[in-house]
CSV table of C-alpha atoms and ligand atoms in Angstrom, one decimal:
chain,number,residue,atom,x,y,z
T,108,MET,CA,32.0,159.0,-58.8
T,109,SER,CA,34.5,160.8,-61.1
T,110,ARG,CA,37.5,162.2,-59.3
T,111,VAL,CA,40.8,163.7,-60.3
T,112,THR,CA,43.6,161.2,-59.4
T,113,ARG,CA,46.8,162.8,-58.3
T,114,VAL,CA,50.1,160.9,-58.0
T,115,ILE,CA,52.7,161.9,-55.5
T,116,THR,CA,56.1,160.2,-55.6
T,117,VAL,CA,57.7,159.5,-52.3
T,118,GLU,CA,60.9,157.7,-51.2
T,119,PRO,CA,60.0,154.3,-49.8
T,120,GLY,CA,62.6,154.4,-47.0
T,121,ARG,CA,62.4,158.1,-46.1
T,122,PRO,CA,59.1,159.6,-47.3
T,123,ASP,CA,58.8,163.4,-47.4
T,124,PRO,CA,56.7,164.4,-44.4
T,125,ALA,CA,55.0,167.1,-46.4
T,126,ALA,CA,53.7,164.5,-48.9
T,127,ILE,CA,52.6,162.2,-46.1
T,128,GLU,CA,50.8,165.1,-44.3
T,129,GLU,CA,49.0,166.0,-47.5
T,130,ALA,CA,47.8,162.4,-47.8
T,131,ALA,CA,46.9,162.2,-44.1
T,132,GLN,CA,44.8,165.4,-44.5
T,133,ALA,CA,43.1,163.9,-47.5
T,134,LEU,CA,42.1,160.9,-45.4
T,135,ARG,CA,40.8,163.1,-42.6
T,136,ASP,CA,38.8,164.9,-45.3
T,137,GLY,CA,37.1,161.7,-46.3
T,138,LYS,CA,39.1,161.2,-49.5
T,139,LEU,CA,40.4,158.0,-51.1
T,140,VAL,CA,44.1,157.5,-50.9
T,141,ALA,CA,46.1,154.6,-52.4
T,142,PHE,CA,49.3,153.9,-50.6
T,143,PRO,CA,52.0,151.2,-50.6
T,144,THR,CA,52.3,148.5,-48.0
T,145,GLU,CA,55.0,145.9,-47.9
T,146,THR,CA,52.6,143.4,-49.5
T,147,VAL,CA,50.5,145.2,-52.2
T,148,TYR,CA,49.1,148.8,-52.6
T,149,GLY,CA,46.0,149.5,-50.6
T,150,LEU,CA,43.1,151.8,-51.3
T,151,GLY,CA,42.6,153.7,-48.0
T,152,ALA,CA,39.8,155.7,-46.4
T,153,ASN,CA,39.3,156.8,-42.8
T,154,ALA,CA,37.8,153.6,-41.2
T,155,LEU,CA,35.6,155.7,-38.9
T,156,ASP,CA,34.0,157.6,-41.7
T,157,PRO,CA,31.2,155.4,-43.3
T,158,VAL,CA,30.7,157.7,-46.3
T,159,ALA,CA,34.4,157.7,-47.1
T,160,VAL,CA,34.5,153.9,-46.7
T,161,ALA,CA,31.5,153.5,-49.0
T,162,GLY,CA,33.6,155.3,-51.6
T,163,ILE,CA,36.1,152.4,-51.6
T,164,PHE,CA,33.4,149.9,-52.6
T,165,GLU,CA,32.2,152.2,-55.3
T,166,ALA,CA,35.7,152.9,-56.7
T,167,LYS,CA,36.6,149.2,-56.8
T,168,GLU,CA,33.1,148.0,-57.8
T,169,ARG,CA,33.5,145.7,-54.8
T,170,PRO,CA,30.3,144.0,-53.4
T,171,ALA,CA,29.3,145.5,-50.1
T,172,THR,CA,29.3,142.0,-48.6
T,173,ASP,CA,33.1,141.7,-48.8
T,174,PRO,CA,34.6,143.2,-45.6
T,175,LEU,CA,37.7,145.4,-45.5
T,176,ILE,CA,41.0,145.2,-43.5
T,177,VAL,CA,41.5,148.0,-41.0
T,178,HIS,CA,45.1,149.2,-40.8
T,179,ILE,CA,46.5,150.5,-37.5
T,180,ALA,CA,49.8,152.2,-36.7
T,181,HIS,CA,50.9,149.9,-33.9
T,182,ILE,CA,49.7,147.0,-31.7
T,183,GLY,CA,48.7,149.5,-29.0
T,184,GLN,CA,45.7,150.5,-31.1
T,185,LEU,CA,44.3,147.0,-31.2
T,186,ASN,CA,42.0,147.7,-28.3
T,187,LEU,CA,40.4,150.7,-30.2
T,188,CYS,CA,39.1,148.3,-32.8
T,189,ALA,CA,38.8,144.8,-31.2
T,190,ALA,CA,36.4,144.1,-28.4
T,191,HIS,CA,38.5,141.2,-27.1
T,192,VAL,CA,42.0,140.0,-27.9
T,193,PRO,CA,42.8,136.4,-27.1
T,194,ALA,CA,46.3,135.7,-25.6
T,195,ALA,CA,47.3,133.8,-28.8
T,196,ALA,CA,46.4,136.8,-31.0
T,197,ARG,CA,48.4,139.2,-28.8
T,198,LYS,CA,51.4,136.8,-29.0
T,199,LEU,CA,51.2,136.5,-32.8
T,200,GLY,CA,50.9,140.3,-33.1
T,201,LEU,CA,53.9,140.8,-30.9
T,202,ALA,CA,55.9,138.3,-32.9
T,203,PHE,CA,55.0,139.4,-36.5
T,204,TRP,CA,53.6,143.0,-36.5
T,205,ALA,CA,54.5,145.2,-38.1
T,206,GLY,CA,54.3,142.8,-41.1
T,207,PRO,CA,52.2,140.8,-43.6
T,208,LEU,CA,49.7,139.5,-41.0
T,209,THR,CA,46.0,140.3,-40.6
T,210,MET,CA,44.0,139.1,-37.6
T,211,ILE,CA,40.3,138.7,-37.4
T,212,LEU,CA,39.0,139.6,-34.0
T,213,PRO,CA,35.6,140.5,-32.4
T,214,LYS,CA,34.9,144.1,-33.3
T,215,LYS,CA,34.2,147.1,-31.2
T,216,PRO,CA,31.0,149.2,-32.0
T,217,ALA,CA,33.2,152.1,-33.1
T,218,ILE,CA,34.0,150.3,-36.3
T,219,PRO,CA,31.2,151.1,-38.8
T,220,ASP,CA,29.2,148.2,-40.3
T,221,VAL,CA,30.1,149.2,-43.8
T,222,VAL,CA,33.8,148.3,-43.0
T,223,THR,CA,33.0,144.8,-41.8
T,224,ALA,CA,30.0,144.1,-44.1
T,225,GLY,CA,27.9,143.8,-41.0
T,226,LEU,CA,30.0,141.1,-39.4
T,227,GLY,CA,30.6,141.0,-35.7
T,228,SER,CA,34.4,140.7,-36.4
T,229,VAL,CA,37.0,143.0,-37.8
T,230,ALA,CA,40.2,142.2,-39.7
T,231,LEU,CA,43.2,144.2,-38.4
T,232,ARG,CA,46.7,144.7,-39.6
T,233,VAL,CA,49.8,146.8,-38.7
T,234,PRO,CA,51.7,147.2,-42.0
T,235,ALA,CA,55.5,147.5,-42.0
T,236,HIS,CA,56.0,149.8,-44.9
T,237,ARG,CA,57.4,153.2,-43.8
T,238,VAL,CA,55.0,155.1,-46.0
T,239,ALA,CA,51.9,153.2,-44.7
T,240,ARG,CA,53.0,153.7,-41.1
T,241,ALA,CA,53.8,157.3,-41.5
T,242,LEU,CA,50.4,157.8,-43.1
T,243,MET,CA,48.5,156.2,-40.2
T,244,GLU,CA,50.6,158.0,-37.6
T,245,MET,CA,50.0,161.4,-39.2
T,246,SER,CA,46.3,160.9,-40.0
T,247,GLY,CA,45.6,159.8,-36.5
T,248,VAL,CA,42.8,157.5,-37.7
T,249,PRO,CA,42.5,153.7,-38.5
T,250,VAL,CA,42.6,153.2,-42.2
T,251,ALA,CA,40.3,150.8,-44.0
T,252,ALA,CA,42.0,149.5,-47.0
T,253,PRO,CA,41.5,146.6,-49.4
T,254,SER,CA,44.0,146.0,-52.2
T,255,ALA,CA,43.9,148.9,-54.7
T,256,ASN,CA,42.6,147.0,-57.7
T,257,ARG,CA,39.2,146.8,-59.4
T,258,PHE,CA,37.3,143.9,-57.8
T,259,SER,CA,38.4,140.5,-59.1
T,260,HIS,CA,41.6,141.9,-60.8
T,261,PRO,CA,45.1,141.0,-59.6
T,262,SER,CA,46.3,143.0,-56.7
T,263,PRO,CA,48.6,146.0,-57.5
T,264,THR,CA,52.3,145.9,-56.7
T,265,THR,CA,53.1,149.2,-58.4
T,266,ALA,CA,51.4,152.6,-58.6
T,267,ALA,CA,51.0,152.0,-62.4
T,268,HIS,CA,48.8,149.0,-61.6
T,269,VAL,CA,46.7,151.2,-59.3
T,270,LEU,CA,46.3,153.8,-62.1
T,271,GLU,CA,45.4,151.1,-64.6
T,272,ASP,CA,42.5,150.0,-62.4
T,273,LEU,CA,41.4,153.2,-60.6
T,274,ASN,CA,42.5,156.3,-62.5
T,275,GLY,CA,39.7,158.9,-62.2
T,276,ARG,CA,38.0,157.0,-59.3
T,277,ILE,CA,40.3,157.9,-56.4
T,278,ASP,CA,41.8,161.1,-55.1
T,279,LEU,CA,45.5,160.3,-54.5
T,280,ILE,CA,48.2,157.7,-55.0
T,281,LEU,CA,51.4,157.7,-53.0
T,282,ASP,CA,53.9,156.1,-55.4
T,283,ALA,CA,56.9,154.6,-53.5
T,284,GLY,CA,57.8,152.1,-56.3
T,285,PRO,CA,57.2,148.3,-56.4
T,286,THR,CA,56.2,146.6,-53.2
T,287,GLU,CA,58.6,144.3,-51.4
T,288,ILE,CA,56.6,141.1,-50.7
T,289,GLY,CA,54.1,141.1,-53.6
T,290,VAL,CA,51.4,138.9,-52.2
T,291,GLU,CA,48.8,140.0,-49.7
T,292,SER,CA,48.9,139.5,-45.9
T,293,THR,CA,48.2,136.2,-44.3
T,294,ILE,CA,44.7,136.3,-42.6
T,295,VAL,CA,44.3,134.4,-39.3
T,296,ASP,CA,40.9,134.1,-37.8
T,297,PHE,CA,40.8,134.3,-34.0
T,298,THR,CA,37.0,134.3,-33.7
T,299,VAL,CA,37.3,130.5,-33.6
T,300,GLU,CA,39.3,128.2,-31.4
T,301,PRO,CA,41.8,127.0,-32.3
T,302,PRO,CA,42.6,129.9,-34.7
T,303,VAL,CA,42.3,129.3,-38.5
T,304,VAL,CA,44.4,130.6,-41.4
T,305,ARG,CA,41.8,131.9,-43.8
T,306,ARG,CA,44.1,133.2,-46.5
T,307,PRO,CA,47.8,132.2,-47.1
T,308,GLY,CA,50.0,135.2,-47.7
T,309,GLY,CA,53.3,136.9,-47.0
T,310,LEU,CA,53.6,135.4,-43.5
T,311,THR,CA,54.0,131.6,-43.9
T,312,LEU,CA,52.1,128.9,-42.1
T,313,GLU,CA,55.4,127.6,-40.9
T,314,GLN,CA,56.2,130.9,-39.3
T,315,ILE,CA,52.8,131.1,-37.6
T,316,ARG,CA,53.2,127.6,-36.2
T,317,THR,CA,56.4,128.6,-34.4
T,318,VAL,CA,54.1,130.8,-32.2
T,319,ILE,CA,50.7,129.0,-32.4
T,320,PRO,CA,51.4,125.3,-33.0
T,321,ASP,CA,47.7,124.3,-33.2
T,322,VAL,CA,46.7,126.9,-35.8
T,323,GLN,CA,44.4,125.3,-38.4
T,324,ASP,CA,44.9,125.7,-42.1
T,325,ALA,CA,41.8,126.4,-44.2
T,326,THR,CA,43.9,126.9,-47.3
T,327,GLY,CA,42.7,125.1,-50.3
T,328,ARG,CA,39.3,124.4,-48.7
T,329,GLY,CA,37.7,127.7,-49.9
T,330,SER,CA,36.7,130.1,-47.2
T,331,ILE,CA,39.1,132.7,-48.4
T,332,ASP,CA,37.7,135.9,-49.9
T,333,VAL,CA,34.0,136.7,-49.4
T,334,PRO,CA,33.8,134.0,-46.7
T,335,GLN,CA,30.5,135.1,-45.3
T,336,THR,CA,28.5,134.9,-48.6
T,337,SER,CA,30.0,131.8,-50.1
T,338,PRO,CA,31.7,129.6,-47.5
T,339,GLY,CA,33.7,126.8,-49.1
T,340,GLN,CA,33.1,128.2,-52.5
T,341,LEU,CA,35.9,129.2,-54.9
T,342,VAL,CA,35.5,132.7,-56.1
T,343,ARG,CA,37.0,133.8,-59.4
T,344,HIS,CA,39.6,136.3,-58.3
T,345,TYR,CA,42.9,137.8,-59.5
T,346,ALA,CA,41.2,137.0,-62.8
T,347,PRO,CA,43.0,137.6,-66.1
T,348,ARG,CA,41.1,138.0,-69.4
T,349,ALA,CA,42.9,134.9,-70.7
T,350,VAL,CA,41.7,131.4,-69.6
T,351,LEU,CA,44.3,130.3,-67.0
T,352,THR,CA,45.0,126.8,-66.0
T,353,VAL,CA,47.4,125.7,-63.3
T,354,TYR,CA,49.7,122.6,-63.9
T,355,GLU,CA,51.2,120.6,-61.1
T,356,GLY,CA,53.2,117.4,-60.8
T,357,GLU,CA,56.6,115.7,-60.8
T,358,PRO,CA,59.0,117.7,-63.1
T,359,ALA,CA,59.2,115.2,-66.0
T,360,ALA,CA,55.5,114.4,-66.1
T,361,LEU,CA,54.7,118.1,-65.7
T,362,VAL,CA,56.8,119.2,-68.7
T,363,ALA,CA,55.4,116.4,-70.8
T,364,ARG,CA,51.8,117.2,-70.0
T,365,LEU,CA,52.3,120.9,-70.4
T,366,GLY,CA,54.2,120.5,-73.6
T,367,ALA,CA,51.5,118.4,-75.1
T,368,ASP,CA,48.7,120.8,-74.0
T,369,ILE,CA,50.5,123.8,-75.3
T,370,ARG,CA,51.1,122.1,-78.7
T,371,THR,CA,47.4,121.2,-78.9
T,372,ALA,CA,46.3,124.8,-78.1
T,373,THR,CA,48.7,126.4,-80.6
T,374,ALA,CA,47.8,123.9,-83.3
T,375,ALA,CA,44.2,125.1,-82.9
T,376,GLY,CA,45.5,128.5,-83.8
T,377,ASP,CA,45.5,130.1,-80.3
T,378,ARG,CA,48.2,132.4,-79.1
T,379,VAL,CA,49.1,131.2,-75.6
T,380,GLY,CA,51.1,132.4,-72.6
T,381,ILE,CA,53.3,130.5,-70.1
T,382,LEU,CA,53.6,131.9,-66.6
T,383,ALA,CA,56.2,129.9,-64.7
T,384,PRO,CA,59.3,130.0,-62.5
T,385,GLU,CA,62.6,130.0,-64.4
T,386,GLU,CA,63.3,126.3,-63.8
T,387,ASP,CA,60.0,125.3,-65.5
T,388,LEU,CA,60.7,127.6,-68.5
T,389,LEU,CA,64.1,126.1,-68.9
T,390,ALA,CA,62.6,122.6,-68.9
T,391,LEU,CA,60.0,123.7,-71.4
T,392,ALA,CA,62.6,125.4,-73.7
T,393,PRO,CA,62.4,122.8,-76.5
T,394,VAL,CA,58.7,123.2,-76.7
T,395,ILE,CA,58.8,126.9,-76.5
T,396,ALA,CA,61.6,127.1,-79.2
T,397,SER,CA,59.5,125.1,-81.6
T,398,LEU,CA,56.5,127.4,-81.3
T,399,ALA,CA,57.9,130.8,-80.5
T,400,SER,CA,59.1,131.6,-84.0
T,401,ALA,CA,55.5,131.5,-85.2
T,402,GLY,CA,54.7,134.0,-82.5
T,403,ARG,CA,52.3,131.7,-80.8
T,404,VAL,CA,53.8,131.6,-77.4
T,405,GLU,CA,54.4,134.4,-74.9
T,406,VAL,CA,56.7,133.5,-72.1
T,407,GLN,CA,56.5,135.2,-68.7
T,408,PRO,CA,58.8,134.1,-65.9
T,409,TYR,CA,58.0,134.9,-62.3
T,410,GLY,CA,61.0,134.4,-60.0
T,411,SER,CA,62.4,130.9,-59.4
T,412,ARG,CA,61.8,127.9,-57.2
T,413,ARG,CA,65.1,128.6,-55.5
T,414,ASP,CA,64.0,132.1,-54.6
T,415,PRO,CA,60.4,132.1,-53.3
T,416,GLU,CA,60.6,135.7,-52.1
T,417,ARG,CA,61.3,136.8,-55.7
T,418,ALA,CA,58.6,134.6,-57.1
T,419,ALA,CA,56.0,136.2,-54.8
T,420,ARG,CA,57.3,139.7,-55.5
T,421,GLU,CA,57.0,139.2,-59.3
T,422,LEU,CA,53.8,137.2,-59.5
T,423,PHE,CA,51.1,139.8,-59.9
T,424,ALA,CA,53.1,142.0,-62.3
T,425,ALA,CA,53.9,139.0,-64.4
T,426,LEU,CA,50.3,138.0,-64.5
T,427,ARG,CA,49.2,141.5,-65.6
T,428,ASP,CA,52.0,141.8,-68.2
T,429,LEU,CA,51.2,138.4,-69.7
T,430,ASP,CA,47.5,139.1,-69.9
T,431,ALA,CA,48.2,142.5,-71.5
T,432,THR,CA,49.7,140.6,-74.5
T,433,GLY,CA,46.2,139.4,-75.4
T,434,VAL,CA,46.9,135.7,-75.2
T,435,ARG,CA,43.8,133.4,-75.3
T,436,ALA,CA,45.1,130.9,-72.7
T,437,ILE,CA,47.7,131.0,-69.9
T,438,PHE,CA,49.5,127.9,-68.7
T,439,ALA,CA,50.8,128.4,-65.2
T,440,THR,CA,53.0,126.4,-62.9
T,441,THR,CA,53.7,126.9,-59.1
T,442,ILE,CA,56.7,126.8,-56.9
T,443,GLY,CA,55.2,124.1,-54.8
T,444,PRO,CA,53.0,124.2,-51.7
T,445,ALA,CA,55.5,125.1,-48.9
T,446,GLY,CA,56.3,128.5,-47.4
T,447,LEU,CA,55.4,131.4,-49.7
T,448,GLY,CA,54.5,128.8,-52.3
T,449,ALA,CA,51.1,128.4,-50.5
T,450,ALA,CA,50.2,132.0,-51.2
T,451,ILE,CA,51.4,131.9,-54.8
T,452,ARG,CA,49.5,128.7,-55.4
T,453,ASP,CA,46.3,130.1,-53.8
T,454,ARG,CA,46.4,133.2,-56.1
T,455,LEU,CA,47.0,131.2,-59.2
T,456,VAL,CA,44.3,128.6,-58.5
T,457,ARG,CA,41.9,131.5,-57.9
T,458,ALA,CA,43.0,133.2,-61.2
T,459,ALA,CA,42.3,129.8,-62.8
T,460,ASP,CA,38.9,129.6,-61.3
T,461,GLY,CA,39.9,126.3,-59.8
T,462,ARG,CA,41.2,124.7,-63.0
T,463,VAL,CA,44.2,122.6,-61.8
T,464,ARG,CA,45.7,119.8,-64.0
T,465,ARG,CA,47.8,117.2,-62.2
T,466,ALA,CA,50.4,115.7,-64.4
D,177,TXA,O1,48.1,142.6,-47.7
D,177,TXA,C1,46.9,142.9,-47.6
D,177,TXA,O2,46.2,142.2,-46.8
D,177,TXA,C2,46.4,144.1,-48.4
D,177,TXA,C3,47.0,145.3,-47.9
D,177,TXA,C4,46.5,146.5,-48.6
D,177,TXA,O3,46.9,145.4,-46.5
D,177,TXA,N1,44.9,144.1,-48.3
D,177,TXA,C5,44.1,143.2,-48.8
D,177,TXA,O4,42.8,143.5,-48.6
D,177,TXA,O5,44.5,142.2,-49.4
D,177,TXA,P1,41.6,142.8,-49.5
D,177,TXA,O6,40.4,143.5,-49.1
D,177,TXA,O7,41.9,142.7,-50.9
D,177,TXA,O8,41.5,141.4,-48.8
D,177,TXA,C6,41.0,141.3,-47.5
D,177,TXA,C7,40.3,139.9,-47.3
D,177,TXA,C8,39.0,139.8,-48.1
D,177,TXA,O9,39.0,138.5,-48.7
D,177,TXA,C9,37.9,139.9,-47.0
D,177,TXA,O10,36.8,139.1,-47.4
D,177,TXA,C10,38.6,139.4,-45.8
D,177,TXA,O11,40.0,139.9,-45.9
D,177,TXA,N2,38.1,139.9,-44.6
D,177,TXA,C11,38.1,141.2,-44.1
D,177,TXA,N3,37.4,141.3,-43.0
D,177,TXA,C12,37.0,140.1,-42.6
D,177,TXA,C13,36.3,139.6,-41.5
D,177,TXA,N4,35.8,140.3,-40.5
D,177,TXA,N5,36.0,138.2,-41.5
D,177,TXA,C14,36.5,137.4,-42.5
D,177,TXA,N6,37.2,137.9,-43.6
D,177,TXA,C15,37.4,139.2,-43.6
D,178,MG,MG1,42.0,142.2,-52.7
């Protein structure tokens, strides 16, 4: 599977057409091309080319049972991939595409089984990123693309993250700098009625409810990621090497519990990391100060509770950076369950393999 991975730098807002054409040609030739979307970087192949798509699974070491998202250039291409589009899906697509929304719809036979892991449905998304859209328009094919990370690693928000995981395994990376949203798209399943949110993401539940008031929320009840092989089961995902635990609760109790647990861990000799929004780090400052001098605590902020967009944007890079310091354990806090907080919480709980401590 060894390949030479080339990186082409492009301007996010005004990508050079020659660079895009080169990547588009690579896709038509059956090659693997990583490209930026507004959520995270994707690893793309021509969705209509089963051999090329099989290469995605090989490069990522992703189980063949885990279906891919098919990216299309605009809502007009829905009917090329979906056998039936319920009125509510069309309404949601018109409201939020291009954007961080993926819809699961009954699939057309033209979509190869390898893309959908043999399911009768297909996940479809129109990304908003200029580079992604230009790539799909120029290639003229739907693009199957999961996040461009090794299976079970955090999703990549920079080209450097993609290289870290996939160098020598893919043909090309379009590097347009860090992604804007930072967490993956929200997945809404329209094969059931009423529709169900399968994965919280860059489009919030609150936003979806403005268009589909009766949408159901499967968040926190499993069913996200590898839904067909392990319904309701929490899959370890976004997994750092360190043992990660999520802490939640009222501010005072949270700080007390966290502080006590961090002291216990460091007293046992472990070097630990704290992954938290700025407010929580500020509240923990006395604990951190008493331990940092001994080099036992690595502190990694991700955004702030007051700025959920920034928290989402910084989350995955913060997780990667903190893990790279080699800490044994990571203590993480969330920005709460509302809005983008739902997606952040979901990713952290998965990274924690379900370990949540309520203070
Ligand atoms: O923002 C995103 O969604 C990024 C960018 C690149 O578009 N993509 C992404 O893809 O996050 P991936 O493969 O990492 O996550 C897609 C999820 C997987 O959990 C997969 O199991 C689920 O979507 N999925 C795909 N097709 C499905 C289907 N037909 N039914 C149920 N779940 C499906
Ligand atoms: Mg992924």
